[in-house]
Coordinates of C-alpha atoms and ligand atoms in Angstrom, one line a residue:
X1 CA 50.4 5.7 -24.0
X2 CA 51.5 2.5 -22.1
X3 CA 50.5 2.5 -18.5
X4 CA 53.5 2.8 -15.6
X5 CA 53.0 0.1 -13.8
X6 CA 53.8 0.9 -9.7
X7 CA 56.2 -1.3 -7.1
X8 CA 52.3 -1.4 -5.5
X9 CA 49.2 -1.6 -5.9
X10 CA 46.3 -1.4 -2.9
X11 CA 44.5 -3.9 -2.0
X12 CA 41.2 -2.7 -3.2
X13 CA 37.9 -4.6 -2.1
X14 CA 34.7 -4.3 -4.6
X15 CA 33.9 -0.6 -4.0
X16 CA 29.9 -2.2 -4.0
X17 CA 31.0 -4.2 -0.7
X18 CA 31.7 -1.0 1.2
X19 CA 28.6 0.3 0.7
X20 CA 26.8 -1.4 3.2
X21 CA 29.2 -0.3 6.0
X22 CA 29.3 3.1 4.8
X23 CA 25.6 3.2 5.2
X24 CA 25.8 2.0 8.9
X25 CA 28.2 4.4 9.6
X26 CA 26.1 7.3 8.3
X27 CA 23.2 5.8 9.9
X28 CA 24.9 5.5 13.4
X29 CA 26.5 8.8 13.1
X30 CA 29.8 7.2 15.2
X31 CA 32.4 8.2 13.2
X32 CA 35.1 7.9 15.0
X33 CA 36.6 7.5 18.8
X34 CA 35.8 3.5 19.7
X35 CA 33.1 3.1 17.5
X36 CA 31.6 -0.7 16.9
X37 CA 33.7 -1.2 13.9
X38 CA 36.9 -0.2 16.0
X39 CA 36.4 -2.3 18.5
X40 CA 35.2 -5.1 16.0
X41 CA 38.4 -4.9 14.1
X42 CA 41.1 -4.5 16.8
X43 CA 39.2 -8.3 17.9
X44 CA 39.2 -9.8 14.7
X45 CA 42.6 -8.5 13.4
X46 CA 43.8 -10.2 17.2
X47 CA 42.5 -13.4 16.5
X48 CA 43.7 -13.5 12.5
X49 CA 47.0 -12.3 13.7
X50 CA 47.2 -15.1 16.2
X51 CA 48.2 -12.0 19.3
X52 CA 46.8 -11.6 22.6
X53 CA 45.8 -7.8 22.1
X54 CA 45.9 -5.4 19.5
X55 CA 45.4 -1.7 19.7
X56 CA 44.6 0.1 15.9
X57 CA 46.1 3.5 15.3
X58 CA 45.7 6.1 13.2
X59 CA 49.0 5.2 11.2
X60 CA 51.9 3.1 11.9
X61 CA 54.5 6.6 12.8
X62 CA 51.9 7.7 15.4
X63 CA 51.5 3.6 17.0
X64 CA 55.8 4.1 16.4
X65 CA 55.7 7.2 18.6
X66 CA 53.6 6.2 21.3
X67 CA 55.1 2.7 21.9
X68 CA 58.5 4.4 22.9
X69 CA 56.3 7.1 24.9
X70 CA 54.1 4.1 26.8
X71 CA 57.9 1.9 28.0
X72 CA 58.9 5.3 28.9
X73 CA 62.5 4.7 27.1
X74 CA 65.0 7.5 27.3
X75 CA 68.7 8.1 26.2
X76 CA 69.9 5.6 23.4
X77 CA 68.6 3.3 21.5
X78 CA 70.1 0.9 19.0
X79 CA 68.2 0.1 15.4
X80 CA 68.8 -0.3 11.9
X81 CA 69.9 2.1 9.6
X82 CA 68.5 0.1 6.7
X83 CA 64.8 0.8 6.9
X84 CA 61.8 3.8 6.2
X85 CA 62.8 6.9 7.7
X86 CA 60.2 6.3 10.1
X87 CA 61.7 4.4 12.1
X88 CA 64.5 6.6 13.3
X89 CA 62.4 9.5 13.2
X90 CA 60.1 8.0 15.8
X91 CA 62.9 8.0 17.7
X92 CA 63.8 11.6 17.3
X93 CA 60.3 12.9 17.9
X94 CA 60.7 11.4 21.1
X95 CA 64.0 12.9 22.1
X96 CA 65.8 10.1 21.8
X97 CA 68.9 8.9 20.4
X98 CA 69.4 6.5 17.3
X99 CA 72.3 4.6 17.7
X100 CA 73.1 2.5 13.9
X101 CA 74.0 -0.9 13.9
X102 CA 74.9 -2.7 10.6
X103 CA 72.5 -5.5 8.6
X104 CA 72.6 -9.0 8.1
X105 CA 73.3 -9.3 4.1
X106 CA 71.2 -12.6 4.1
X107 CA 67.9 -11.1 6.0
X108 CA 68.2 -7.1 6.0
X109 CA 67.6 -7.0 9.5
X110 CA 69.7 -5.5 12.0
X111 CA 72.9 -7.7 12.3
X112 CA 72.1 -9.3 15.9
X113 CA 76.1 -10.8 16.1
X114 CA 77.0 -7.2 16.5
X115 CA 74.5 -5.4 18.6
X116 CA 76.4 -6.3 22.5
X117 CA 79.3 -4.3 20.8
X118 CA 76.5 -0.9 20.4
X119 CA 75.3 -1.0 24.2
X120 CA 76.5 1.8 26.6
X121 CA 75.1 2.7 29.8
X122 CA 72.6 5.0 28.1
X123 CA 71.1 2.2 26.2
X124 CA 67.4 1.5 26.9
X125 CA 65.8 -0.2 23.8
X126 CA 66.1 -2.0 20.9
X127 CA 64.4 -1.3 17.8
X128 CA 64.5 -3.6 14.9
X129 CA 62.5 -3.5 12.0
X130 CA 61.3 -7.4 10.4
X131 CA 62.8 -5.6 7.2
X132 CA 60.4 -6.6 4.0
X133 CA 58.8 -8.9 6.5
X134 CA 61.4 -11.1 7.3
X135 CA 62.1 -11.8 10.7
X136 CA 64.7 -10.9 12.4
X137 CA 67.5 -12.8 14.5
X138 CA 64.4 -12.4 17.6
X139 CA 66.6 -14.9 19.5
X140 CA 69.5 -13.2 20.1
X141 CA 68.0 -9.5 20.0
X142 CA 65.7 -10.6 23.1
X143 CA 68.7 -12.8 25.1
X144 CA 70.9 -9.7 24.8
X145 CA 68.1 -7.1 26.0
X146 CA 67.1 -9.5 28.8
X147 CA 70.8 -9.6 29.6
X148 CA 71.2 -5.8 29.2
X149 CA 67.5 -5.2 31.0
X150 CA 66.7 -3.1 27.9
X151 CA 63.4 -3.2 26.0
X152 CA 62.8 -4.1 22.6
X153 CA 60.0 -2.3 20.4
X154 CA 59.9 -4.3 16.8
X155 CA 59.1 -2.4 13.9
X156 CA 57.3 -4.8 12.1
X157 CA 55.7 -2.3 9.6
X158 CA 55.9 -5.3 6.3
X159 CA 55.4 -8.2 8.8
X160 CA 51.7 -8.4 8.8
X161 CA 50.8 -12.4 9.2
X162 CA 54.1 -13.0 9.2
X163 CA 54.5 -16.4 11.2
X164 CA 58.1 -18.2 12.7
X165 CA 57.7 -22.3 13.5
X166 CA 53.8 -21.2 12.9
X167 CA 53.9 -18.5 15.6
X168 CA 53.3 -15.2 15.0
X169 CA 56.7 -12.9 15.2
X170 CA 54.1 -10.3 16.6
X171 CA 53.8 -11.7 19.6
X172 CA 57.8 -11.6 20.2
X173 CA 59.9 -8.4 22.3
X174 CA 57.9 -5.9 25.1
X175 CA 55.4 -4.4 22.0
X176 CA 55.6 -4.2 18.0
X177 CA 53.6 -2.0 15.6
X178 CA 52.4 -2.9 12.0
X179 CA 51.5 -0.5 9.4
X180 CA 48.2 -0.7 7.2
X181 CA 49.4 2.1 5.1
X182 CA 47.8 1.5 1.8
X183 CA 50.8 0.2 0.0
X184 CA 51.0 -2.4 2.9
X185 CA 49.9 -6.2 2.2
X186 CA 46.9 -5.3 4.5
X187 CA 45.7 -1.7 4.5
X188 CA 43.0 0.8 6.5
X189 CA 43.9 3.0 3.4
X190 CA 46.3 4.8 6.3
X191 CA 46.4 3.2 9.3
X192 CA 48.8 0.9 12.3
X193 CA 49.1 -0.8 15.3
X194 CA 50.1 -1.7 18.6
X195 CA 50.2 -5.3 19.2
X196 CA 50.9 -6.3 23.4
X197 CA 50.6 -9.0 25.7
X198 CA 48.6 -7.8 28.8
X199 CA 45.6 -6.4 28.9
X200 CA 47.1 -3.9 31.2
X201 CA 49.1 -2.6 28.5
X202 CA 46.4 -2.2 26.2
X203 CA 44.9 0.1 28.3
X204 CA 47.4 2.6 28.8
X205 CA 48.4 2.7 25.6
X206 CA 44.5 2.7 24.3
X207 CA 44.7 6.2 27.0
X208 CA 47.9 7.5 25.3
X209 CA 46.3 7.3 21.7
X210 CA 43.3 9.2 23.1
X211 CA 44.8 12.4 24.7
X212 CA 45.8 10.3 28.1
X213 CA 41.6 10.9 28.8
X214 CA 40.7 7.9 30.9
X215 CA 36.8 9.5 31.7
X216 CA 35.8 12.4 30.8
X217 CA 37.8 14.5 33.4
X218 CA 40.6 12.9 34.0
X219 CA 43.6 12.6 32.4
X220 CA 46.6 10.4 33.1
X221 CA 49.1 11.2 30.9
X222 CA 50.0 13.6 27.8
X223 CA 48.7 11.6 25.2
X224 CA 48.1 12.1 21.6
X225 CA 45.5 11.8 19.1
X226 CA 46.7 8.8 17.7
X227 CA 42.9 7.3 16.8
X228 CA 41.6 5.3 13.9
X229 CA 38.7 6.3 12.4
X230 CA 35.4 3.9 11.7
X231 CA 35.8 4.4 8.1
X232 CA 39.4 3.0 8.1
X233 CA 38.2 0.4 10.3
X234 CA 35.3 -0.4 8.2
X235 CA 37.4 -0.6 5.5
X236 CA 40.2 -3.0 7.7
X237 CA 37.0 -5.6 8.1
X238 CA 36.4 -5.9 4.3
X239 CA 40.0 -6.6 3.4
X240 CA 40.1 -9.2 6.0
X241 CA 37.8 -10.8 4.4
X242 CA 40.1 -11.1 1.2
X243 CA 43.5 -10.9 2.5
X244 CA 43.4 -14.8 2.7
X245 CA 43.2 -14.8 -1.2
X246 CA 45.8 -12.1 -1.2
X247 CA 48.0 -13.5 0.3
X248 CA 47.9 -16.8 -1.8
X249 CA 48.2 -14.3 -5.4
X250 CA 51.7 -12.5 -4.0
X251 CA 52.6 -16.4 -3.2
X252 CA 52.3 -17.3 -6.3
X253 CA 53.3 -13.9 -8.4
X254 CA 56.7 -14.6 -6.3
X255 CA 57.2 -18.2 -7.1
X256 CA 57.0 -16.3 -10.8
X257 CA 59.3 -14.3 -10.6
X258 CA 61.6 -16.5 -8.9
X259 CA 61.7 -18.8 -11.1
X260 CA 61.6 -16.2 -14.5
X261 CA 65.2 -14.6 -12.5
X262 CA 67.0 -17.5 -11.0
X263 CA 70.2 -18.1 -12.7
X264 CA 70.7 -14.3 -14.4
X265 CA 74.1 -13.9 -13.9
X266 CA 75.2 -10.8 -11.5
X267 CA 71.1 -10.5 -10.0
X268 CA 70.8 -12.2 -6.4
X269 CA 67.3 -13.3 -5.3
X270 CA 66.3 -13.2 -1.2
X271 CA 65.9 -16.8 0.3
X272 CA 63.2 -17.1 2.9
X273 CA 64.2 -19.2 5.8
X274 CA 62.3 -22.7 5.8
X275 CA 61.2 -21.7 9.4
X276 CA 59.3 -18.7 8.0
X277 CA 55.4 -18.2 6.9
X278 CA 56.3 -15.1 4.5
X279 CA 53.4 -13.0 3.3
X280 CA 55.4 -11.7 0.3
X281 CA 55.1 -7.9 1.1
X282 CA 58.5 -6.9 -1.0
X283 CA 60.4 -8.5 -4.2
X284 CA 63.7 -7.2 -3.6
X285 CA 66.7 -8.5 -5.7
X286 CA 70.3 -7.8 -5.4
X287 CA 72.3 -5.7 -8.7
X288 CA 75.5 -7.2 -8.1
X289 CA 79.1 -5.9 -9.4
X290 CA 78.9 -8.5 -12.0
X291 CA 75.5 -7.5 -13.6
X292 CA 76.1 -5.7 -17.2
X293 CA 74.5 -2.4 -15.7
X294 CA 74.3 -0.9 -12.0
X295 CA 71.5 -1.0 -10.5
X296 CA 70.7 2.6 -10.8
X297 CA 71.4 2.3 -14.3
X298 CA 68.8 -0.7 -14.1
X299 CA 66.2 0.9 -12.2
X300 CA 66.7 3.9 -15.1
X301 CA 66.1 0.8 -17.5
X302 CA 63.2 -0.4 -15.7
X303 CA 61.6 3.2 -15.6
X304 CA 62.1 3.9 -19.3
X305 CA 59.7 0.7 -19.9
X306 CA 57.2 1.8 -17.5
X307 CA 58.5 -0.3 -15.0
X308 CA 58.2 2.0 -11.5
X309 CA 60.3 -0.1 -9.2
X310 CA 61.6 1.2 -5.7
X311 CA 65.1 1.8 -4.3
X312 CA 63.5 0.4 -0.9
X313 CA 65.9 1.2 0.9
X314 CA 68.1 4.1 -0.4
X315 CA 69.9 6.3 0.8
X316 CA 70.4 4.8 3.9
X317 CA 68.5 6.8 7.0
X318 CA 71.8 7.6 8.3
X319 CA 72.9 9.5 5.4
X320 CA 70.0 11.9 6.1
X321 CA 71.3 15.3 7.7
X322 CA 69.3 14.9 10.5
X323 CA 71.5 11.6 11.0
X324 CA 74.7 11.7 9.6
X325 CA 76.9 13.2 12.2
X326 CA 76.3 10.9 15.1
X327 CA 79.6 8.4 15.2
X328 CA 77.5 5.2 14.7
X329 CA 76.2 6.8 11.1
X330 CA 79.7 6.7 9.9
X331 CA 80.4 4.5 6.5
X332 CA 82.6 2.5 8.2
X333 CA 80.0 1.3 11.0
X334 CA 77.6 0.4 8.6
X335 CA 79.4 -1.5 5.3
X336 CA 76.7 -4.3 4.9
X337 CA 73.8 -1.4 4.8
X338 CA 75.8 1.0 2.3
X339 CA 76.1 -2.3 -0.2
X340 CA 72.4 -3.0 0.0
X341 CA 71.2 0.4 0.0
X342 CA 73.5 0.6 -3.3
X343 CA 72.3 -3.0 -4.7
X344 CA 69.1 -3.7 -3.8
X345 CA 65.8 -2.9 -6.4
X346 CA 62.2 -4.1 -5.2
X347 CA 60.4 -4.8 -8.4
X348 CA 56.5 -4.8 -8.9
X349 CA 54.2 -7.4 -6.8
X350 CA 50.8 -6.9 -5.6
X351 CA 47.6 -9.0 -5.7
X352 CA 46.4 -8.5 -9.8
X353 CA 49.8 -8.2 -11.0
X354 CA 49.8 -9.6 -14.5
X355 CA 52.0 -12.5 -15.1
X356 CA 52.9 -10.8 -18.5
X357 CA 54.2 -8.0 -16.3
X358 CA 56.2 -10.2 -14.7
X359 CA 57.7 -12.0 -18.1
X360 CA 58.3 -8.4 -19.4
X361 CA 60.1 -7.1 -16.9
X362 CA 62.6 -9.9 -16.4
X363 CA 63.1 -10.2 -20.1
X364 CA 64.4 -6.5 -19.5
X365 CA 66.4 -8.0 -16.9
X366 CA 67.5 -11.0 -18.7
X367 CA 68.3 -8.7 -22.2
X368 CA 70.4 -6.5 -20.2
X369 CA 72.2 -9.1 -18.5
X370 CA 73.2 -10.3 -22.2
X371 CA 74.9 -6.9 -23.0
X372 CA 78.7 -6.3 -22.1
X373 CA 79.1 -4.8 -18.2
X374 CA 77.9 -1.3 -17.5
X375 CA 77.1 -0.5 -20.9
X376 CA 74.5 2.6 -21.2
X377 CA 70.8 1.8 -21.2
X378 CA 70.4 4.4 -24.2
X379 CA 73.9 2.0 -26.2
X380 CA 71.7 -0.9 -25.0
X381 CA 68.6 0.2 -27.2
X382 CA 70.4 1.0 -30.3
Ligands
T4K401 N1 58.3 1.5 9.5 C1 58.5 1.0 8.3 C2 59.6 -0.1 8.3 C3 57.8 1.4 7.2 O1 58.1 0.8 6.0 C4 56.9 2.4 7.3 C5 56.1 2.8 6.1 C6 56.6 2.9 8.6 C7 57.3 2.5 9.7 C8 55.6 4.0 8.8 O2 54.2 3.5 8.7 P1 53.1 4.5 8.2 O3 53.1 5.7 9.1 O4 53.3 4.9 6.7 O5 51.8 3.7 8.4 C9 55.6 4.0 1.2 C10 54.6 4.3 2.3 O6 54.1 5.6 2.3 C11 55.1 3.9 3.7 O7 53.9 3.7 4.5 C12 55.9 2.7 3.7 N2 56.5 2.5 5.0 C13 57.0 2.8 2.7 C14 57.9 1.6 2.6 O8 56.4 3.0 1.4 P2 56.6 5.7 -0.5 O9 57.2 7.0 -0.3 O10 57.3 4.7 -1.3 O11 55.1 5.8 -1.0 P3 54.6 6.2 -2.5 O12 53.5 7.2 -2.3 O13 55.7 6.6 -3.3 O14 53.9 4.9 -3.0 C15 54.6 3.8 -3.6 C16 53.8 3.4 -4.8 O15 52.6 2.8 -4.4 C17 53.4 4.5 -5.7 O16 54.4 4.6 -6.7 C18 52.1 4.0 -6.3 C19 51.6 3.1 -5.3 N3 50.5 3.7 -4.6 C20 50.7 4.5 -3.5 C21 49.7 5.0 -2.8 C22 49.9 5.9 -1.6 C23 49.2 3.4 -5.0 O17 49.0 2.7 -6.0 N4 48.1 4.0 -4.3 C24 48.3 4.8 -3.2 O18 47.4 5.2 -2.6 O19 56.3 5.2 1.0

């Protein structure tokens, strides 16, 4: 039977090179709370992220959770409706309230030109999310919340080594998180962070993450148990030392497929700004009206070929119950982020992707393209 092949694959070291720090860790007996390989990672992971301080969490949710819970935001606070539901649950777990604001069609992100018109007195924070890992409009988010006094948290889940005019976006708003979940460009198999500029920071939020304990007595705060383990961590020091080559296979497996699905009339392909060091976490493409099939009926295609690409991001998270009847979730609020949610398909790219892979699935693309508008897949086949 032909193998599916996934919208990801993890980035798998030789199991043989883990061995060694498997054996230390058994041999140490730390497993977990600050161990050496902890600490060794949050440094190293600073300095090959180009930030000033780094703090590693458990998973990317939990780093989401406590950076709202270590600014102390309350009330409302404006993000994107166009992203993983974790970001507006994070947001909810903390008793807060998500106010939508409607994307950029040419970068995903949060539409900058119209977040002054979401403020309201109850408006703390900002929370954009580098969507796919491309930056967002940083400029104008942080000249508005310095205007407004509010905060801005980036979710910046897909923009590990992400870079903008060869700086870091990391290092850009009051704190961002990343997430090494393993279907991430980088990965502690689960796994996040905190990445802040002051040392003070660090600290409190390094408290939060550990139950608020500062010694073993005292406790400053109502933390959470928000720790990353010294296998994950072990496991984060090996793939650094091949996210370097990675990196360069997406690079190229992307140049492939742009250059295999330029021109296919009715399929849009993103443009990375010239300013931007991309690490090519996503290959998202637009299904436009004037494609032979809709993109569900595409995906559908895709799938029957053993093709598993993602609907990253549909539905939208404000057509989730837990969303949809707050006034900024309405249709009307949010027209750019119903059309991508309805167009967009991220096809298949990760490190080891075979370039055949690549030539079969936009021959799908290219075949269906040749067939008259919105004809069945199952007509198609006949
Ligand atoms: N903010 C944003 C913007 C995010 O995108 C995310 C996570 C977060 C916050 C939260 O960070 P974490 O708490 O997760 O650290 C996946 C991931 O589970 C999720 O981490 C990620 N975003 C989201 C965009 O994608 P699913 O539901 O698509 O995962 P799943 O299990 O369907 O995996 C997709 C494909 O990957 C599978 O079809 C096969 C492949 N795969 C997956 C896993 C887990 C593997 O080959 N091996 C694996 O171990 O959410």
């Amino acid at each position: 039977m032909e193998k599916n092949i996934f919208v990801t694959r993890p980035l798998l070291p030789p199991l043989e090179e883990f061995i060694p720090y498997l054996e230390n860790i058994w041999e140490s007996q730390h497993l977990t709370n600050a161990g050496p390989y902890h600490q060794q990672l949050e440094k190293e992971l600073a300095e090959y992220l180009g930030v000033e301080h780094l703090c590693l969490f458990s998973n990317g949710t939990l780093a989401l959770l406590t950076a709202f819970q270590v600014l102390g935001i309350t009330g409302e606070v404006i993000t994107t409706p166009y992203s993983f539901v974790a970001t507006a649950h994070s947001l909810l777990w903390n008793g807060l309230t998500p106010v939508f604001v409607d994307t950029d069609p040419e970068t995903f992100n949060l539409d900058a030109d119209k977040l002054e018109q979401a403020i309201t007195p109850a408006t703390t924070a900002i929370l954009p999310v580098h969507c796919y890992g491309i930056p967002c409009n940083t400029r104008k988010i942080e000249e508005l919340a310095d205007a407004y006094g509010l905060k801005v948290i980036y979710d910046a889940a897909h923009a590990f080594g992400v870079k903008q005019n060869g700086v870091s976006v990391l290092r850009q708003g009051d704190l961002s998180i990343l997430s090494f979940h393993a279907t991430k460009v980088f990965n502690t198999i689960e796994g996040g962070a905190i990445i802040c500029h002051d040392a003070k920071m660090k600290q409190r939020i390094d408290y939060l993450k550990n139950f608020g304990f500062v010694n073993e007595t005292t406790v400053v705060a109502a933390g959470i148990n928000g720790k990353m383990n010294e296998l994950q961590a072990a496991y984060g020091l090996l793939q650094l030392q091949h996210i370097d080559k990675a990196l360069d296979d997406r690079g190229r497996l992307y140049r492939h497929y742009n250059m295999l699905l330029a021109d296919i009339p009715g399929i849009s392909l993103m443009s990375i700004p010239e300013d931007v060091t991309w690490n090519y976490a996503y290959y998202p493409i637009m299904v436009n009206e004037d494609f032979a099939l809709t993109r569900d009926e595409l995906y559908e295609l895709l799938k029957d070929n053993h093709i598993m690409a993602r609907r990253y991001f549909y539905p939208l998270i404000s057509s989730f119950f837990m969303y949809k009847f707050a006034e900024s979730a309405s249709k009307e609020n949010l027209p750019v982020a119903h059309q991508l949610a309805e167009k967009v398909i991220c096809l298949p790219l990760y490190p080891g992707l075979e370039e055949s892979i690549q030539n079969k699935i936009a021959g799908l693309i290219k075949n269906a393209a040749a067939t008259s508008p919105h004809s069945s897949p199952l007509i198609m086949a006949q």
